[in-house]
PDB file of C-alpha atoms in Angstrom:
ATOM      1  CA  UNK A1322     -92.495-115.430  38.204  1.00  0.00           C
ATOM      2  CA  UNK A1323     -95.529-118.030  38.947  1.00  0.00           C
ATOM      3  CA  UNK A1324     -94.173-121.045  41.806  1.00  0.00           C
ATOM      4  CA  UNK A1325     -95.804-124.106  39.503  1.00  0.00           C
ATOM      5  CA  UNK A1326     -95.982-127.150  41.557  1.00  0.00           C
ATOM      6  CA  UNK A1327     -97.634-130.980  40.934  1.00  0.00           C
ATOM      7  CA  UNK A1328     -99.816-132.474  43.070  1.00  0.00           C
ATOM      8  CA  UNK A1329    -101.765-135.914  42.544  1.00  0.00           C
ATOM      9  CA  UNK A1330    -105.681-135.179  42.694  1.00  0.00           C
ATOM     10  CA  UNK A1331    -108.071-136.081  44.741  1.00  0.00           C
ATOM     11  CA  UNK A1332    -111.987-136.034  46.184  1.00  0.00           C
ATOM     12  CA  UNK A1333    -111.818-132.468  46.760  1.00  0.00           C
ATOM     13  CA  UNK A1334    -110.124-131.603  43.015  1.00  0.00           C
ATOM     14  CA  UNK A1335    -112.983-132.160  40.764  1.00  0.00           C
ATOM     15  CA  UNK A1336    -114.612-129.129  40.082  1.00  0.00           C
ATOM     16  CA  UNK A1337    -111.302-127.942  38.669  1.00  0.00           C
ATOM     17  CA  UNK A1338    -110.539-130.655  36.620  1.00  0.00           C
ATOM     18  CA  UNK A1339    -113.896-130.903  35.696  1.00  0.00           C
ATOM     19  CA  UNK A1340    -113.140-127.012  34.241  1.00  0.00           C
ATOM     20  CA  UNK A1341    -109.750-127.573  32.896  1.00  0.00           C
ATOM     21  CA  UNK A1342    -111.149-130.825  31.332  1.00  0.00           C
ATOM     22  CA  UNK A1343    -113.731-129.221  30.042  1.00  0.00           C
ATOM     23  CA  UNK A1344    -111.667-126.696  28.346  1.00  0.00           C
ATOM     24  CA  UNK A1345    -109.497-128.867  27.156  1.00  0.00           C
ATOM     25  CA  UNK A1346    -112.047-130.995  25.056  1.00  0.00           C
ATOM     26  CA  UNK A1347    -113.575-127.683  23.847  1.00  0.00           C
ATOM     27  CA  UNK A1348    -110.278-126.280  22.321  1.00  0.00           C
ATOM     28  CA  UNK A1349    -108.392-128.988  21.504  1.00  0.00           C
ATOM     29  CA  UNK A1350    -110.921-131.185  20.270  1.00  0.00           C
ATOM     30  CA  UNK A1351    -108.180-133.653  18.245  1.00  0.00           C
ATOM     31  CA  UNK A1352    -106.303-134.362  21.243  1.00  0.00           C
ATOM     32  CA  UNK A1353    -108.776-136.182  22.897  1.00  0.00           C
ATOM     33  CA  UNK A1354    -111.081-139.302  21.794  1.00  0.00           C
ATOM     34  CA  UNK A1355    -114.329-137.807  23.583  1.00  0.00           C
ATOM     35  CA  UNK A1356    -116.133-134.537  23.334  1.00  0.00           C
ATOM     36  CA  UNK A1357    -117.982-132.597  26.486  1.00  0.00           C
ATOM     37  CA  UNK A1358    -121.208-133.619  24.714  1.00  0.00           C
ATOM     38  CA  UNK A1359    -120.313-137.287  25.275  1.00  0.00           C
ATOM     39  CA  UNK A1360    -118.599-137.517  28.522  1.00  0.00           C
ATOM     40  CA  UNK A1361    -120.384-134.920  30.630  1.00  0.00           C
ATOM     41  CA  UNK A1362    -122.643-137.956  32.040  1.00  0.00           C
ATOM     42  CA  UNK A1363    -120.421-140.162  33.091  1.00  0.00           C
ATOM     43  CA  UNK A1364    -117.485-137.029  34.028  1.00  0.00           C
ATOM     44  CA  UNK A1365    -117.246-137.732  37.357  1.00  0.00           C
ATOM     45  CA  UNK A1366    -117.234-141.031  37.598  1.00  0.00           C
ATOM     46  CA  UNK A1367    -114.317-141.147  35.109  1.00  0.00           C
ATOM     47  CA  UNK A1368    -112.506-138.841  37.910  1.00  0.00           C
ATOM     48  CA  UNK A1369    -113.460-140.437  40.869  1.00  0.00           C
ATOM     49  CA  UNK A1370    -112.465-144.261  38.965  1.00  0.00           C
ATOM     50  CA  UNK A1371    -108.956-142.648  38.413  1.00  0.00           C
ATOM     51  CA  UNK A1372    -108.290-141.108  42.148  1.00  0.00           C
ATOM     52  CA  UNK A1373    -107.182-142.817  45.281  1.00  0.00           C
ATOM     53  CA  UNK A1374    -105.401-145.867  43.465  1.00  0.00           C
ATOM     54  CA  UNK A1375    -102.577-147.310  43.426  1.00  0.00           C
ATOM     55  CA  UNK A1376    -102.576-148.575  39.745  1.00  0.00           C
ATOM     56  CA  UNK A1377    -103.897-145.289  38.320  1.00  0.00           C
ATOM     57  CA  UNK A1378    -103.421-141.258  39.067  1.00  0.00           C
ATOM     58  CA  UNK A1379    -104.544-137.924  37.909  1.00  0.00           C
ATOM     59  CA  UNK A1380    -101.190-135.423  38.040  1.00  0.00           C
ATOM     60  CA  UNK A1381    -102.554-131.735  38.479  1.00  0.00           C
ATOM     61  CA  UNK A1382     -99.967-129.104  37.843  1.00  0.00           C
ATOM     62  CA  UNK A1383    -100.595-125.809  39.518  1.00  0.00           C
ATOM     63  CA  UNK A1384     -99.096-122.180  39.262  1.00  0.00           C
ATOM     64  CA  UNK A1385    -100.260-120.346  42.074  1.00  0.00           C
ATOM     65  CA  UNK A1386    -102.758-122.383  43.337  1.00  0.00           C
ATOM     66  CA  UNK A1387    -104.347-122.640  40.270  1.00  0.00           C
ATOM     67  CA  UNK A1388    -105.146-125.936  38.586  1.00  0.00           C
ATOM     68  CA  UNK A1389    -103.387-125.277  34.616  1.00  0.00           C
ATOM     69  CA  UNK A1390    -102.618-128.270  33.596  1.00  0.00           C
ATOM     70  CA  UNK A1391    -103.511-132.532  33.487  1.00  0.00           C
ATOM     71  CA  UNK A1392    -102.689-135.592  33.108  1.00  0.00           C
ATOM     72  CA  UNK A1393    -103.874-139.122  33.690  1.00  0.00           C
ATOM     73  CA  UNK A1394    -102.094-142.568  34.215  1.00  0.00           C
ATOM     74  CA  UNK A1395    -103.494-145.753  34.663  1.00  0.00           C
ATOM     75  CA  UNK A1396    -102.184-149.528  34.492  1.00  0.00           C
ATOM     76  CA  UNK A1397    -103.261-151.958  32.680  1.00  0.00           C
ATOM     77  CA  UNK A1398    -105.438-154.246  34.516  1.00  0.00           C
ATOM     78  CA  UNK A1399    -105.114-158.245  32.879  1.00  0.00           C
ATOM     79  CA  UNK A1400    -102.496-159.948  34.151  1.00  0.00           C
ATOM     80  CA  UNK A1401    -100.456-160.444  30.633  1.00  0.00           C
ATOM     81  CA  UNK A1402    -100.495-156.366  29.883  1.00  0.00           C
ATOM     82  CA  UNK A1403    -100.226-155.918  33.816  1.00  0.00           C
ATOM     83  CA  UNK A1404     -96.609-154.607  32.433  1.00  0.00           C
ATOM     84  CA  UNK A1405     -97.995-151.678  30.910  1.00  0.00           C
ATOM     85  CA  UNK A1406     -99.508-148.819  31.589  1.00  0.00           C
ATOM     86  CA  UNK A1407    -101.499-145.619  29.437  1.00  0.00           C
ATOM     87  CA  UNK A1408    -100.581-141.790  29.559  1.00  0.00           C
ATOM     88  CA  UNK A1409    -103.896-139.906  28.779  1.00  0.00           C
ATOM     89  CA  UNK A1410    -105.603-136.797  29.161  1.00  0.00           C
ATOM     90  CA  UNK A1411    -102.651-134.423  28.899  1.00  0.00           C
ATOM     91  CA  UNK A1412    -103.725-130.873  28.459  1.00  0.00           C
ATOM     92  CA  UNK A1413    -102.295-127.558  29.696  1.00  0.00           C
ATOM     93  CA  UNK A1414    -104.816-124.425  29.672  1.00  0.00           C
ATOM     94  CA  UNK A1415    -103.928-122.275  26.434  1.00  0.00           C
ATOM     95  CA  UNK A1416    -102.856-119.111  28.279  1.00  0.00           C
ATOM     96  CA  UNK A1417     -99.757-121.417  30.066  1.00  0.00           C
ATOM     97  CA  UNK A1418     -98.959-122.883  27.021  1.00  0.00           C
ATOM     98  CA  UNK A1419     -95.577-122.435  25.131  1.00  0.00           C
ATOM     99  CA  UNK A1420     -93.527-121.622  28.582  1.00  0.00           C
ATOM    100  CA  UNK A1421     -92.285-125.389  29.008  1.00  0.00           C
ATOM    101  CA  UNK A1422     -95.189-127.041  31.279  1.00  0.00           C
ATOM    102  CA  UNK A1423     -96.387-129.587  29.211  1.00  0.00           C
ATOM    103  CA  UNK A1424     -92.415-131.051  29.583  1.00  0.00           C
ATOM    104  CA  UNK A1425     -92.832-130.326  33.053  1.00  0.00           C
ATOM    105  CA  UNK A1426     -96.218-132.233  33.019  1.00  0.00           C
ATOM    106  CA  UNK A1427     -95.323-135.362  31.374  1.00  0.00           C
ATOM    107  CA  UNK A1428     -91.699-135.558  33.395  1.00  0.00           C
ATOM    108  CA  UNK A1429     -93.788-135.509  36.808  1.00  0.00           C
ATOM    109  CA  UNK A1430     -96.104-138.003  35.226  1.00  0.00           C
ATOM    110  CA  UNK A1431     -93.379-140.408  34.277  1.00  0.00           C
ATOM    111  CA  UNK A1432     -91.755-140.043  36.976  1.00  0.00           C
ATOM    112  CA  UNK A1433     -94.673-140.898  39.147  1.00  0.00           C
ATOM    113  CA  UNK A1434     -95.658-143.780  36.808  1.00  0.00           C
ATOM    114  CA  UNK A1435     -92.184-144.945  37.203  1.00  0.00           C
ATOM    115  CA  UNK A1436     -92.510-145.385  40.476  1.00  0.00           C
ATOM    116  CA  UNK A1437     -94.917-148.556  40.039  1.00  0.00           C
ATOM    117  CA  UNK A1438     -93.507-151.788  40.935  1.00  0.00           C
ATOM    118  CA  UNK A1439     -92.619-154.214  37.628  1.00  0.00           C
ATOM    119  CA  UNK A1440     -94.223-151.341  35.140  1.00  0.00           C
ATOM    120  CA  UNK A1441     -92.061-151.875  32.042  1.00  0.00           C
ATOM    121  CA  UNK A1442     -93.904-150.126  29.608  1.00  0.00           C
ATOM    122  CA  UNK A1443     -95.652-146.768  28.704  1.00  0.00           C
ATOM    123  CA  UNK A1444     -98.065-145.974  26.107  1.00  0.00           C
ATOM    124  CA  UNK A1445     -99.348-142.758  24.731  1.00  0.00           C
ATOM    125  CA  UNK A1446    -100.962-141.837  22.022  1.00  0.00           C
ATOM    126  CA  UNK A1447    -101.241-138.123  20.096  1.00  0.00           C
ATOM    127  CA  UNK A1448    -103.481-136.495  17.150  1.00  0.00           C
ATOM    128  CA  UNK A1449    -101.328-136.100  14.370  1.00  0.00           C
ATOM    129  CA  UNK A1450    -102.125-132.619  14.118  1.00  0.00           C
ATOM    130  CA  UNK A1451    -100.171-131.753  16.919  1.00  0.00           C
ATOM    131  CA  UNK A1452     -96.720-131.252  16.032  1.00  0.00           C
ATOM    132  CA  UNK A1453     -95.521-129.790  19.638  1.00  0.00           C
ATOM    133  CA  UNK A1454     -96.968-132.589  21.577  1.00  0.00           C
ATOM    134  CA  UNK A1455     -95.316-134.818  19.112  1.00  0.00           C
ATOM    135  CA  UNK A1456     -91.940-133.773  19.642  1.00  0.00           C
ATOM    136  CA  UNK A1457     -91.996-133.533  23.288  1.00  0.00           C
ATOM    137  CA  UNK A1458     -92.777-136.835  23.486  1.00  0.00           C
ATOM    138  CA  UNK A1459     -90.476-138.355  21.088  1.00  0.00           C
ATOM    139  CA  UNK A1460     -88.028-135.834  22.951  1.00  0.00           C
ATOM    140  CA  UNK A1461     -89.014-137.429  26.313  1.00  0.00           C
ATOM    141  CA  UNK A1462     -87.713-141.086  24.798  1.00  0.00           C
ATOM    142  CA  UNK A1463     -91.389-142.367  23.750  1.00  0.00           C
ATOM    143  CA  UNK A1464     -90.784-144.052  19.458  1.00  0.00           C
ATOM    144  CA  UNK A1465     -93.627-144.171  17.019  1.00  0.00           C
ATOM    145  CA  UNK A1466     -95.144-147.833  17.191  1.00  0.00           C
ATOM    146  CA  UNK A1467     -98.213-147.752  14.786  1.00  0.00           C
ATOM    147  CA  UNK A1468    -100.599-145.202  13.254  1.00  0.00           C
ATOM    148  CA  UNK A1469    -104.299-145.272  13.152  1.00  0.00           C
ATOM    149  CA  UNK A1470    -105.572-143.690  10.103  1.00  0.00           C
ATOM    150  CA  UNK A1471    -108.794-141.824  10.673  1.00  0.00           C
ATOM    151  CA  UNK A1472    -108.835-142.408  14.263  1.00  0.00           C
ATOM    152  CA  UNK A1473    -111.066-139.241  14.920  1.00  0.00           C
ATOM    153  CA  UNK A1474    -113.544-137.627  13.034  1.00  0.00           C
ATOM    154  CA  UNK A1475    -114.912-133.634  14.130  1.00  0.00           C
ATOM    155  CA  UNK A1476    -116.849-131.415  12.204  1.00  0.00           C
ATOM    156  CA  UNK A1477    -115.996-133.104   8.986  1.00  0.00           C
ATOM    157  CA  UNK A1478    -112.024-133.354   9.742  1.00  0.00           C
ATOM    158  CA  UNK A1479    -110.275-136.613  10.076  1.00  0.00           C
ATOM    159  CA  UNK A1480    -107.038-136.895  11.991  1.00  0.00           C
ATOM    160  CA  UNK A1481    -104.676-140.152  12.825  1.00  0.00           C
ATOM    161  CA  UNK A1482    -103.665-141.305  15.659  1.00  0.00           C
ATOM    162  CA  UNK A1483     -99.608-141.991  16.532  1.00  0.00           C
ATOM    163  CA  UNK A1484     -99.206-144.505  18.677  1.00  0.00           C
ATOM    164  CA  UNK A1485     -96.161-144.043  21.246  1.00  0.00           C
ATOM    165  CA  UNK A1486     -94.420-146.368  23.464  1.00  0.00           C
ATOM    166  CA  UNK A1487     -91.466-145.745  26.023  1.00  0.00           C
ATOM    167  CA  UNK A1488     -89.847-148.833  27.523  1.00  0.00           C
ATOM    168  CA  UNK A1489     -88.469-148.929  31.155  1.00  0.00           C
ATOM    169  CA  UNK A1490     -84.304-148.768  30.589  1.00  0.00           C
TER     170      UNK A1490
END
């Protein structure tokens, strides 16, 4: 059995982020709100703004030394939504999937997040086509706050978005 461990990433991580990002927006395309096409300019500077913070992180999960799976957190930055703070990015490469990392994933990242002093509040939002991802996190304690209808549009397809929120106990 794999040893899968978390580790937050840093300078030295991008190239495989970059590649499990990069997968990520290739085969799940409704799961994120940017395609390869759009971000690949501005890639690692979207990494680099998210690393080495103490408002924000990028969670890597690993199984045998091998980057498999993401996640992103970052606080809000004006003082009046300082309270809150945005899941995003969550992806775990297809051939891990189904074996219970994504749960892993989003514990660790909660967890983390947690940790952040006077963060009440945790948002997170999901393509409505994905049924897994939407029961792990209502199973994780986030509730259904909103839809947006037609939130993302690929190849023709339109999906909503649900809109998630978890509140500190």
């Amino acid at each position: 059995i794999a040893m899968v461990e978390f580790r937050i990433l840093g300078e030295t991580d991008f190239e495989e982020w970059n590649k499990v990002r990069s997968l990520g927006l290739d085969v799940a395309p409704f799961a994120f709100g940017r395609s390869n096409e759009d971000e690949l300019p501005t890639r690692e500077r979207l990494f680099k703004n998210n690393i080495n913070r103490t408002d924000r992180f990028i969670l890597g999960l690993f199984s045998d030394e091998q980057l498999i799976g993401i996640s992103g957190f970052f606080r809000h930055e004006p003082i009046k939504a300082f309270h809150k703070g945005t899941v995003w990015s969550v992806f775990v490469n297809p051939d891990f999937q189904g074996k219970g990392h994504g749960r892993k994933l989003m514990d660790e990242t909660l967890k983390d997040a947690w940790k952040m002093e006077s963060l009440e509040t945790i948002l997170i939002g999901v393509s409505s086509d994905n049924p897994t991802a939407i029961n792990l996190y209502r199973n994780l304690g986030f509730i259904d706050y909103g839809r947006e209808p037609n939130c993302l549009k690929h190849e023709g397809k339109y999906v909503d978005e649900i809109l998630m929120v978890m509140q500190r106990d």
